[in-house]
JSON list of C-alpha atoms in Angstrom, two decimals:
[
{"chain": "A", "resi": 87, "resn": "LYS", "atom": "CA", "xyz": [28.31, 9.89, -0.70]},
{"chain": "A", "resi": 88, "resn": "ASN", "atom": "CA", "xyz": [24.62, 9.37, -0.21]},
{"chain": "A", "resi": 89, "resn": "GLU", "atom": "CA", "xyz": [22.68, 8.69, -3.34]},
{"chain": "A", "resi": 90, "resn": "VAL", "atom": "CA", "xyz": [20.22, 11.48, -2.23]},
{"chain": "A", "resi": 91, "resn": "GLU", "atom": "CA", "xyz": [21.53, 14.65, -0.92]},
{"chain": "A", "resi": 92, "resn": "GLN", "atom": "CA", "xyz": [19.57, 17.50, 0.61]},
{"chain": "A", "resi": 93, "resn": "SER", "atom": "CA", "xyz": [20.45, 21.06, 1.33]},
{"chain": "A", "resi": 94, "resn": "PRO", "atom": "CA", "xyz": [20.51, 22.83, 3.72]},
{"chain": "A", "resi": 95, "resn": "GLN", "atom": "CA", "xyz": [20.28, 20.53, 6.80]},
{"chain": "A", "resi": 96, "resn": "ASN", "atom": "CA", "xyz": [18.77, 23.24, 8.89]},
{"chain": "A", "resi": 97, "resn": "LEU", "atom": "CA", "xyz": [17.03, 26.40, 7.74]},
{"chain": "A", "resi": 98, "resn": "THR", "atom": "CA", "xyz": [15.50, 29.34, 9.85]},
{"chain": "A", "resi": 99, "resn": "ALA", "atom": "CA", "xyz": [13.45, 31.86, 8.41]},
{"chain": "A", "resi": 100, "resn": "GLN", "atom": "CA", "xyz": [11.10, 34.81, 9.22]},
{"chain": "A", "resi": 101, "resn": "GLU", "atom": "CA", "xyz": [7.40, 34.50, 8.48]},
{"chain": "A", "resi": 102, "resn": "GLY", "atom": "CA", "xyz": [6.53, 35.70, 5.05]},
{"chain": "A", "resi": 103, "resn": "GLU", "atom": "CA", "xyz": [9.99, 34.76, 3.56]},
{"chain": "A", "resi": 104, "resn": "PHE", "atom": "CA", "xyz": [10.35, 32.57, 0.28]},
{"chain": "A", "resi": 105, "resn": "ILE", "atom": "CA", "xyz": [12.21, 29.34, 1.12]},
{"chain": "A", "resi": 106, "resn": "THR", "atom": "CA", "xyz": [14.02, 26.84, -1.22]},
{"chain": "A", "resi": 107, "resn": "ILE", "atom": "CA", "xyz": [14.94, 23.26, -0.30]},
{"chain": "A", "resi": 108, "resn": "ASN", "atom": "CA", "xyz": [17.11, 21.19, -2.56]},
{"chain": "A", "resi": 109, "resn": "CYS", "atom": "CA", "xyz": [17.39, 17.77, -3.46]},
{"chain": "A", "resi": 110, "resn": "SER", "atom": "CA", "xyz": [20.12, 16.03, -5.46]},
{"chain": "A", "resi": 111, "resn": "TYR", "atom": "CA", "xyz": [20.15, 12.52, -6.50]},
{"chain": "A", "resi": 112, "resn": "SER", "atom": "CA", "xyz": [22.73, 10.15, -8.27]},
{"chain": "A", "resi": 113, "resn": "VAL", "atom": "CA", "xyz": [20.40, 7.37, -9.35]},
{"chain": "A", "resi": 114, "resn": "GLY", "atom": "CA", "xyz": [18.09, 7.03, -12.39]},
{"chain": "A", "resi": 115, "resn": "ILE", "atom": "CA", "xyz": [14.56, 7.77, -11.07]},
{"chain": "A", "resi": 116, "resn": "SER", "atom": "CA", "xyz": [10.84, 6.96, -12.06]},
{"chain": "A", "resi": 117, "resn": "ALA", "atom": "CA", "xyz": [9.40, 9.39, -9.50]},
{"chain": "A", "resi": 118, "resn": "LEU", "atom": "CA", "xyz": [10.55, 11.64, -6.64]},
{"chain": "A", "resi": 119, "resn": "HIS", "atom": "CA", "xyz": [8.58, 12.29, -3.38]},
{"chain": "A", "resi": 120, "resn": "TRP", "atom": "CA", "xyz": [8.65, 15.42, -1.16]},
{"chain": "A", "resi": 121, "resn": "LEU", "atom": "CA", "xyz": [7.45, 14.42, 2.43]},
{"chain": "A", "resi": 122, "resn": "GLN", "atom": "CA", "xyz": [6.60, 16.65, 5.46]},
{"chain": "A", "resi": 123, "resn": "GLN", "atom": "CA", "xyz": [7.13, 15.38, 8.94]},
{"chain": "A", "resi": 124, "resn": "HIS", "atom": "CA", "xyz": [6.02, 17.35, 11.94]},
{"chain": "A", "resi": 125, "resn": "PRO", "atom": "CA", "xyz": [7.18, 16.91, 15.56]},
{"chain": "A", "resi": 126, "resn": "GLY", "atom": "CA", "xyz": [5.60, 13.72, 16.85]},
{"chain": "A", "resi": 127, "resn": "GLY", "atom": "CA", "xyz": [6.62, 11.82, 13.77]},
{"chain": "A", "resi": 128, "resn": "GLY", "atom": "CA", "xyz": [3.42, 11.78, 11.33]},
{"chain": "A", "resi": 129, "resn": "ILE", "atom": "CA", "xyz": [4.48, 12.08, 7.61]},
{"chain": "A", "resi": 130, "resn": "VAL", "atom": "CA", "xyz": [2.52, 13.66, 4.87]},
{"chain": "A", "resi": 131, "resn": "SER", "atom": "CA", "xyz": [3.24, 13.38, 1.22]},
{"chain": "A", "resi": 132, "resn": "LEU", "atom": "CA", "xyz": [3.48, 16.83, -0.39]},
{"chain": "A", "resi": 133, "resn": "PHE", "atom": "CA", "xyz": [4.36, 15.93, -4.02]},
{"chain": "A", "resi": 134, "resn": "MET", "atom": "CA", "xyz": [5.14, 13.04, -6.17]},
{"chain": "A", "resi": 135, "resn": "LEU", "atom": "CA", "xyz": [6.67, 14.09, -9.51]},
{"chain": "A", "resi": 136, "resn": "SER", "atom": "CA", "xyz": [8.54, 12.58, -12.41]},
{"chain": "A", "resi": 137, "resn": "SER", "atom": "CA", "xyz": [9.05, 15.75, -14.54]},
{"chain": "A", "resi": 138, "resn": "GLY", "atom": "CA", "xyz": [8.41, 19.49, -14.68]},
{"chain": "A", "resi": 139, "resn": "LYS", "atom": "CA", "xyz": [6.60, 21.36, -11.89]},
{"chain": "A", "resi": 140, "resn": "LYS", "atom": "CA", "xyz": [3.74, 20.93, -9.35]},
{"chain": "A", "resi": 141, "resn": "LYS", "atom": "CA", "xyz": [1.94, 23.32, -7.27]},
{"chain": "A", "resi": 142, "resn": "HIS", "atom": "CA", "xyz": [-0.27, 23.04, -4.11]},
{"chain": "A", "resi": 143, "resn": "GLY", "atom": "CA", "xyz": [-1.35, 26.26, -2.62]},
{"chain": "A", "resi": 144, "resn": "ARG", "atom": "CA", "xyz": [2.08, 27.90, -1.29]},
{"chain": "A", "resi": 145, "resn": "LEU", "atom": "CA", "xyz": [4.11, 25.05, -2.10]},
{"chain": "A", "resi": 146, "resn": "ILE", "atom": "CA", "xyz": [5.80, 24.41, -5.59]},
{"chain": "A", "resi": 147, "resn": "ALA", "atom": "CA", "xyz": [8.09, 21.54, -6.51]},
{"chain": "A", "resi": 148, "resn": "THR", "atom": "CA", "xyz": [10.19, 21.29, -9.59]},
{"chain": "A", "resi": 149, "resn": "ILE", "atom": "CA", "xyz": [12.42, 18.59, -10.94]},
{"chain": "A", "resi": 150, "resn": "ASN", "atom": "CA", "xyz": [15.12, 18.58, -13.57]},
{"chain": "A", "resi": 151, "resn": "ILE", "atom": "CA", "xyz": [15.72, 15.03, -14.63]},
{"chain": "A", "resi": 152, "resn": "GLN", "atom": "CA", "xyz": [18.76, 15.90, -16.74]},
{"chain": "A", "resi": 153, "resn": "GLU", "atom": "CA", "xyz": [20.52, 17.61, -13.84]},
{"chain": "A", "resi": 154, "resn": "LYS", "atom": "CA", "xyz": [19.17, 15.00, -11.32]},
{"chain": "A", "resi": 155, "resn": "HIS", "atom": "CA", "xyz": [17.85, 17.73, -9.06]},
{"chain": "A", "resi": 156, "resn": "SER", "atom": "CA", "xyz": [14.62, 18.83, -7.54]},
{"chain": "A", "resi": 157, "resn": "SER", "atom": "CA", "xyz": [13.51, 21.87, -5.38]},
{"chain": "A", "resi": 158, "resn": "LEU", "atom": "CA", "xyz": [10.82, 22.55, -2.97]},
{"chain": "A", "resi": 159, "resn": "HIS", "atom": "CA", "xyz": [9.58, 26.10, -2.70]},
{"chain": "A", "resi": 160, "resn": "ILE", "atom": "CA", "xyz": [7.40, 27.73, 0.14]},
{"chain": "A", "resi": 161, "resn": "THR", "atom": "CA", "xyz": [6.06, 31.07, -0.75]},
{"chain": "A", "resi": 162, "resn": "ALA", "atom": "CA", "xyz": [4.86, 33.30, 2.09]},
{"chain": "A", "resi": 163, "resn": "SER", "atom": "CA", "xyz": [6.24, 31.13, 4.71]},
{"chain": "A", "resi": 164, "resn": "HIS", "atom": "CA", "xyz": [4.22, 30.65, 7.98]},
{"chain": "A", "resi": 165, "resn": "PRO", "atom": "CA", "xyz": [5.22, 29.21, 11.48]},
{"chain": "A", "resi": 166, "resn": "ARG", "atom": "CA", "xyz": [2.98, 26.17, 10.73]},
{"chain": "A", "resi": 167, "resn": "ASP", "atom": "CA", "xyz": [5.35, 25.24, 7.83]},
{"chain": "A", "resi": 168, "resn": "SER", "atom": "CA", "xyz": [7.95, 24.55, 10.55]},
{"chain": "A", "resi": 169, "resn": "ALA", "atom": "CA", "xyz": [8.72, 20.71, 10.04]},
{"chain": "A", "resi": 170, "resn": "VAL", "atom": "CA", "xyz": [11.33, 18.24, 8.54]},
{"chain": "A", "resi": 171, "resn": "TYR", "atom": "CA", "xyz": [11.14, 18.13, 4.77]},
{"chain": "A", "resi": 172, "resn": "ILE", "atom": "CA", "xyz": [12.40, 14.85, 3.23]},
{"chain": "A", "resi": 173, "resn": "CYS", "atom": "CA", "xyz": [12.88, 14.03, -0.38]},
{"chain": "A", "resi": 174, "resn": "ALA", "atom": "CA", "xyz": [12.78, 10.36, -1.56]},
{"chain": "A", "resi": 175, "resn": "VAL", "atom": "CA", "xyz": [13.49, 8.61, -4.85]},
{"chain": "A", "resi": 176, "resn": "ASN", "atom": "CA", "xyz": [12.38, 5.21, -6.44]},
{"chain": "A", "resi": 177, "resn": "ASP", "atom": "CA", "xyz": [12.83, 2.58, -4.19]},
{"chain": "A", "resi": 178, "resn": "MET", "atom": "CA", "xyz": [12.57, 4.97, -1.21]},
{"chain": "A", "resi": 179, "resn": "ARG", "atom": "CA", "xyz": [16.03, 6.11, -0.94]},
{"chain": "A", "resi": 180, "resn": "PHE", "atom": "CA", "xyz": [15.80, 8.99, 1.30]},
{"chain": "A", "resi": 181, "resn": "GLY", "atom": "CA", "xyz": [17.48, 12.28, 1.87]},
{"chain": "A", "resi": 182, "resn": "ALA", "atom": "CA", "xyz": [18.53, 13.18, 5.48]},
{"chain": "A", "resi": 183, "resn": "GLY", "atom": "CA", "xyz": [15.84, 15.78, 5.66]},
{"chain": "A", "resi": 184, "resn": "THR", "atom": "CA", "xyz": [15.75, 19.60, 6.03]},
{"chain": "A", "resi": 185, "resn": "ARG", "atom": "CA", "xyz": [14.62, 20.95, 9.41]},
{"chain": "A", "resi": 186, "resn": "LEU", "atom": "CA", "xyz": [12.83, 24.22, 8.68]},
{"chain": "A", "resi": 187, "resn": "THR", "atom": "CA", "xyz": [11.81, 26.70, 11.42]},
{"chain": "A", "resi": 188, "resn": "VAL", "atom": "CA", "xyz": [9.72, 29.67, 10.46]},
{"chain": "A", "resi": 189, "resn": "LYS", "atom": "CA", "xyz": [9.75, 32.47, 13.11]},
{"chain": "A", "resi": 190, "resn": "PRO", "atom": "CA", "xyz": [6.72, 34.81, 13.66]},
{"chain": "B", "resi": 665, "resn": "LYS", "atom": "CA", "xyz": [-12.34, 8.08, 4.66]},
{"chain": "B", "resi": 666, "resn": "ALA", "atom": "CA", "xyz": [-10.19, 6.43, 7.39]},
{"chain": "B", "resi": 667, "resn": "GLY", "atom": "CA", "xyz": [-6.54, 6.94, 7.28]},
{"chain": "B", "resi": 668, "resn": "VAL", "atom": "CA", "xyz": [-3.67, 4.48, 7.70]},
{"chain": "B", "resi": 669, "resn": "THR", "atom": "CA", "xyz": [-3.78, 2.88, 11.23]},
{"chain": "B", "resi": 670, "resn": "GLN", "atom": "CA", "xyz": [-0.72, 1.63, 12.93]},
{"chain": "B", "resi": 671, "resn": "THR", "atom": "CA", "xyz": [-0.89, -0.45, 16.16]},
{"chain": "B", "resi": 672, "resn": "PRO", "atom": "CA", "xyz": [0.43, -0.30, 18.73]},
{"chain": "B", "resi": 673, "resn": "ARG", "atom": "CA", "xyz": [1.68, 3.27, 18.77]},
{"chain": "B", "resi": 674, "resn": "TYR", "atom": "CA", "xyz": [4.11, 2.77, 21.56]},
{"chain": "B", "resi": 675, "resn": "LEU", "atom": "CA", "xyz": [5.78, -0.33, 22.92]},
{"chain": "B", "resi": 676, "resn": "ILE", "atom": "CA", "xyz": [8.90, -1.34, 24.98]},
{"chain": "B", "resi": 677, "resn": "LYS", "atom": "CA", "xyz": [10.59, -4.72, 24.79]},
{"chain": "B", "resi": 678, "resn": "THR", "atom": "CA", "xyz": [13.78, -6.36, 25.98]},
{"chain": "B", "resi": 679, "resn": "ARG", "atom": "CA", "xyz": [16.65, -7.53, 24.07]},
{"chain": "B", "resi": 680, "resn": "GLY", "atom": "CA", "xyz": [16.04, -10.95, 22.58]},
{"chain": "B", "resi": 681, "resn": "GLN", "atom": "CA", "xyz": [12.32, -10.61, 22.42]},
{"chain": "B", "resi": 682, "resn": "GLN", "atom": "CA", "xyz": [10.16, -10.25, 19.21]},
{"chain": "B", "resi": 683, "resn": "VAL", "atom": "CA", "xyz": [7.71, -7.84, 18.17]},
{"chain": "B", "resi": 684, "resn": "THR", "atom": "CA", "xyz": [4.80, -7.48, 15.72]},
{"chain": "B", "resi": 685, "resn": "LEU", "atom": "CA", "xyz": [3.54, -4.33, 14.36]},
{"chain": "B", "resi": 686, "resn": "SER", "atom": "CA", "xyz": [0.12, -4.01, 12.46]},
{"chain": "B", "resi": 687, "resn": "CYS", "atom": "CA", "xyz": [-0.68, -1.67, 9.78]},
{"chain": "B", "resi": 688, "resn": "SER", "atom": "CA", "xyz": [-4.23, -1.18, 8.23]},
{"chain": "B", "resi": 689, "resn": "PRO", "atom": "CA", "xyz": [-4.15, 0.73, 4.96]},
{"chain": "B", "resi": 690, "resn": "ILE", "atom": "CA", "xyz": [-6.64, 3.03, 3.56]},
{"chain": "B", "resi": 691, "resn": "SER", "atom": "CA", "xyz": [-9.52, 1.09, 1.96]},
{"chain": "B", "resi": 692, "resn": "GLY", "atom": "CA", "xyz": [-8.89, 0.08, -1.52]},
{"chain": "B", "resi": 693, "resn": "HIS", "atom": "CA", "xyz": [-5.12, 0.57, -1.33]},
{"chain": "B", "resi": 694, "resn": "ARG", "atom": "CA", "xyz": [-3.33, -2.66, -2.15]},
{"chain": "B", "resi": 695, "resn": "SER", "atom": "CA", "xyz": [0.21, -1.59, -1.42]},
{"chain": "B", "resi": 696, "resn": "VAL", "atom": "CA", "xyz": [1.67, -1.30, 1.88]},
{"chain": "B", "resi": 697, "resn": "SER", "atom": "CA", "xyz": [5.34, -0.31, 2.70]},
{"chain": "B", "resi": 698, "resn": "TRP", "atom": "CA", "xyz": [7.23, -0.21, 5.76]},
{"chain": "B", "resi": 699, "resn": "TYR", "atom": "CA", "xyz": [10.05, 2.17, 6.83]},
{"chain": "B", "resi": 700, "resn": "GLN", "atom": "CA", "xyz": [12.37, 2.56, 9.92]},
{"chain": "B", "resi": 701, "resn": "GLN", "atom": "CA", "xyz": [13.33, 5.94, 11.13]},
{"chain": "B", "resi": 702, "resn": "THR", "atom": "CA", "xyz": [16.13, 6.48, 13.67]},
{"chain": "B", "resi": 703, "resn": "PRO", "atom": "CA", "xyz": [18.07, 9.73, 14.67]},
{"chain": "B", "resi": 704, "resn": "GLY", "atom": "CA", "xyz": [21.29, 8.22, 13.29]},
{"chain": "B", "resi": 705, "resn": "GLN", "atom": "CA", "xyz": [20.23, 6.67, 9.83]},
{"chain": "B", "resi": 706, "resn": "GLY", "atom": "CA", "xyz": [16.98, 8.58, 9.12]},
{"chain": "B", "resi": 707, "resn": "LEU", "atom": "CA", "xyz": [14.29, 7.02, 7.15]},
{"chain": "B", "resi": 708, "resn": "GLN", "atom": "CA", "xyz": [15.13, 3.68, 5.71]},
{"chain": "B", "resi": 709, "resn": "PHE", "atom": "CA", "xyz": [13.00, 1.41, 3.46]},
{"chain": "B", "resi": 710, "resn": "LEU", "atom": "CA", "xyz": [12.12, -2.04, 4.92]},
{"chain": "B", "resi": 711, "resn": "PHE", "atom": "CA", "xyz": [9.89, -3.66, 2.29]},
{"chain": "B", "resi": 712, "resn": "GLU", "atom": "CA", "xyz": [6.79, -3.29, 0.32]},
{"chain": "B", "resi": 713, "resn": "TYR", "atom": "CA", "xyz": [3.74, -5.61, -0.18]},
{"chain": "B", "resi": 714, "resn": "PHE", "atom": "CA", "xyz": [1.32, -5.67, -2.86]},
{"chain": "B", "resi": 715, "resn": "SER", "atom": "CA", "xyz": [-1.71, -8.06, -3.13]},
{"chain": "B", "resi": 716, "resn": "GLU", "atom": "CA", "xyz": [-0.03, -10.33, -0.37]},
{"chain": "B", "resi": 717, "resn": "THR", "atom": "CA", "xyz": [3.30, -10.49, -2.30]},
{"chain": "B", "resi": 718, "resn": "GLN", "atom": "CA", "xyz": [6.50, -8.97, -1.20]},
{"chain": "B", "resi": 719, "resn": "ARG", "atom": "CA", "xyz": [7.57, -6.73, -4.21]},
{"chain": "B", "resi": 720, "resn": "ASN", "atom": "CA", "xyz": [10.61, -4.81, -2.88]},
{"chain": "B", "resi": 721, "resn": "LYS", "atom": "CA", "xyz": [13.01, -5.25, -0.07]},
{"chain": "B", "resi": 722, "resn": "GLY", "atom": "CA", "xyz": [15.36, -2.91, 1.61]},
{"chain": "B", "resi": 723, "resn": "ASN", "atom": "CA", "xyz": [18.64, -3.84, 3.01]},
{"chain": "B", "resi": 724, "resn": "PHE", "atom": "CA", "xyz": [17.60, -5.25, 6.40]},
{"chain": "B", "resi": 725, "resn": "PRO", "atom": "CA", "xyz": [18.60, -8.47, 8.15]},
{"chain": "B", "resi": 726, "resn": "GLY", "atom": "CA", "xyz": [16.47, -11.56, 8.09]},
{"chain": "B", "resi": 727, "resn": "ARG", "atom": "CA", "xyz": [15.27, -10.81, 11.43]},
{"chain": "B", "resi": 728, "resn": "PHE", "atom": "CA", "xyz": [12.85, -8.30, 9.95]},
{"chain": "B", "resi": 729, "resn": "SER", "atom": "CA", "xyz": [10.01, -9.89, 8.12]},
{"chain": "B", "resi": 730, "resn": "GLY", "atom": "CA", "xyz": [6.43, -8.97, 7.22]},
{"chain": "B", "resi": 731, "resn": "ARG", "atom": "CA", "xyz": [3.33, -10.28, 5.58]},
{"chain": "B", "resi": 732, "resn": "GLN", "atom": "CA", "xyz": [0.17, -8.89, 4.03]},
{"chain": "B", "resi": 733, "resn": "PHE", "atom": "CA", "xyz": [-3.24, -10.55, 4.44]},
{"chain": "B", "resi": 734, "resn": "SER", "atom": "CA", "xyz": [-6.09, -10.64, 1.83]},
{"chain": "B", "resi": 735, "resn": "ASN", "atom": "CA", "xyz": [-7.71, -7.51, 3.18]},
{"chain": "B", "resi": 736, "resn": "SER", "atom": "CA", "xyz": [-4.48, -5.70, 2.59]},
{"chain": "B", "resi": 737, "resn": "ARG", "atom": "CA", "xyz": [-3.66, -5.20, 6.31]},
{"chain": "B", "resi": 738, "resn": "SER", "atom": "CA", "xyz": [0.08, -5.89, 6.91]},
{"chain": "B", "resi": 739, "resn": "GLU", "atom": "CA", "xyz": [2.22, -6.76, 9.79]},
{"chain": "B", "resi": 740, "resn": "MET", "atom": "CA", "xyz": [5.88, -6.62, 10.31]},
{"chain": "B", "resi": 741, "resn": "ASN", "atom": "CA", "xyz": [7.89, -8.72, 12.77]},
{"chain": "B", "resi": 742, "resn": "VAL", "atom": "CA", "xyz": [11.28, -8.06, 14.19]},
{"chain": "B", "resi": 743, "resn": "SER", "atom": "CA", "xyz": [12.87, -11.28, 16.02]},
{"chain": "B", "resi": 744, "resn": "THR", "atom": "CA", "xyz": [15.61, -11.33, 18.49]},
{"chain": "B", "resi": 745, "resn": "LEU", "atom": "CA", "xyz": [15.42, -7.79, 19.17]},
{"chain": "B", "resi": 746, "resn": "GLU", "atom": "CA", "xyz": [18.68, -5.77, 19.45]},
{"chain": "B", "resi": 747, "resn": "LEU", "atom": "CA", "xyz": [19.06, -2.07, 21.17]},
{"chain": "B", "resi": 748, "resn": "GLY", "atom": "CA", "xyz": [19.68, -0.76, 17.60]},
{"chain": "B", "resi": 749, "resn": "ASP", "atom": "CA", "xyz": [16.19, -1.63, 16.63]},
{"chain": "B", "resi": 750, "resn": "SER", "atom": "CA", "xyz": [14.74, 1.04, 18.71]},
{"chain": "B", "resi": 751, "resn": "ALA", "atom": "CA", "xyz": [13.17, 3.30, 16.16]},
{"chain": "B", "resi": 752, "resn": "LEU", "atom": "CA", "xyz": [9.92, 4.78, 14.93]},
{"chain": "B", "resi": 753, "resn": "TYR", "atom": "CA", "xyz": [8.50, 2.25, 12.37]},
{"chain": "B", "resi": 754, "resn": "LEU", "atom": "CA", "xyz": [6.17, 3.83, 9.67]},
{"chain": "B", "resi": 755, "resn": "CYS", "atom": "CA", "xyz": [4.00, 2.11, 7.17]},
{"chain": "B", "resi": 756, "resn": "ALA", "atom": "CA", "xyz": [2.41, 3.71, 4.14]},
{"chain": "B", "resi": 757, "resn": "SER", "atom": "CA", "xyz": [-0.46, 2.59, 1.81]},
{"chain": "B", "resi": 758, "resn": "SER", "atom": "CA", "xyz": [-0.64, 3.43, -1.82]},
{"chain": "B", "resi": 759, "resn": "LEU", "atom": "CA", "xyz": [-3.40, 2.85, -4.46]},
{"chain": "B", "resi": 760, "resn": "GLY", "atom": "CA", "xyz": [-0.97, 2.25, -7.37]},
{"chain": "B", "resi": 761, "resn": "GLY", "atom": "CA", "xyz": [1.90, 0.86, -5.88]},
{"chain": "B", "resi": 762, "resn": "HIS", "atom": "CA", "xyz": [5.42, 1.72, -4.82]},
{"chain": "B", "resi": 763, "resn": "PRO", "atom": "CA", "xyz": [7.24, 3.80, -5.77]},
{"chain": "B", "resi": 764, "resn": "THR", "atom": "CA", "xyz": [5.39, 5.68, -8.29]},
{"chain": "B", "resi": 765, "resn": "GLY", "atom": "CA", "xyz": [2.00, 5.81, -6.28]},
{"chain": "B", "resi": 766, "resn": "GLU", "atom": "CA", "xyz": [1.26, 8.54, -3.85]},
{"chain": "B", "resi": 767, "resn": "LEU", "atom": "CA", "xyz": [1.96, 7.46, -0.34]},
{"chain": "B", "resi": 768, "resn": "PHE", "atom": "CA", "xyz": [-0.29, 7.98, 2.84]},
{"chain": "B", "resi": 769, "resn": "PHE", "atom": "CA", "xyz": [1.61, 7.32, 6.03]},
{"chain": "B", "resi": 770, "resn": "GLY", "atom": "CA", "xyz": [0.44, 6.17, 9.50]},
{"chain": "B", "resi": 771, "resn": "GLU", "atom": "CA", "xyz": [1.27, 7.79, 12.60]},
{"chain": "B", "resi": 772, "resn": "GLY", "atom": "CA", "xyz": [4.22, 5.16, 13.21]},
{"chain": "B", "resi": 773, "resn": "SER", "atom": "CA", "xyz": [4.79, 2.60, 16.06]},
{"chain": "B", "resi": 774, "resn": "ARG", "atom": "CA", "xyz": [7.53, 3.82, 18.33]},
{"chain": "B", "resi": 775, "resn": "LEU", "atom": "CA", "xyz": [9.56, 0.71, 19.54]},
{"chain": "B", "resi": 776, "resn": "THR", "atom": "CA", "xyz": [12.05, 1.06, 22.55]},
{"chain": "B", "resi": 777, "resn": "VAL", "atom": "CA", "xyz": [14.33, -1.90, 23.11]},
{"chain": "B", "resi": 778, "resn": "LEU", "atom": "CA", "xyz": [15.81, -2.17, 26.63]}
]
């Protein structure tokens, strides 16, 4: 069993839908990162959090330390949100990623 | 402010050769970390340098090595290349240090081993 599990692996949504991507981990952590990777390979760090909730525009990330679970939410999704979303913990153990496709 | 720069962007090598990849971090960032990404294994952490010292290391064989210079630029080297080393190699820089500092990634160096 991987130490960092993401779900779902693939997600297709219609433009405007609310999206949730989940990340569960089995190790103690000091920080959790949410990353976005577009086709071509470039990675952008979306959030780094160790407790509670953070919001940037249409993106919201939450973490529950006791349950060892984090979620990434996208409100009013748009085709430009289509990317692979990856969570990572601590010494950079990565989830396998969630491939999101948002259709117009 | 310039971002993280990786060179070369693409390269092709043959088995048994060695390769050196370079990463120039954002000005003022002292931490540089390296990652390997393959379709089969996903993203994996290689190592992290802070102020010229390796602070953390992933689970890779000794053929993978790195260093950091006084200007924070970092290089990674892979010796005796194997077909399985074909991958996208990414570096990231951080102000505060891994793993609790926000990471800024380069575009990556795509290595093909024939």
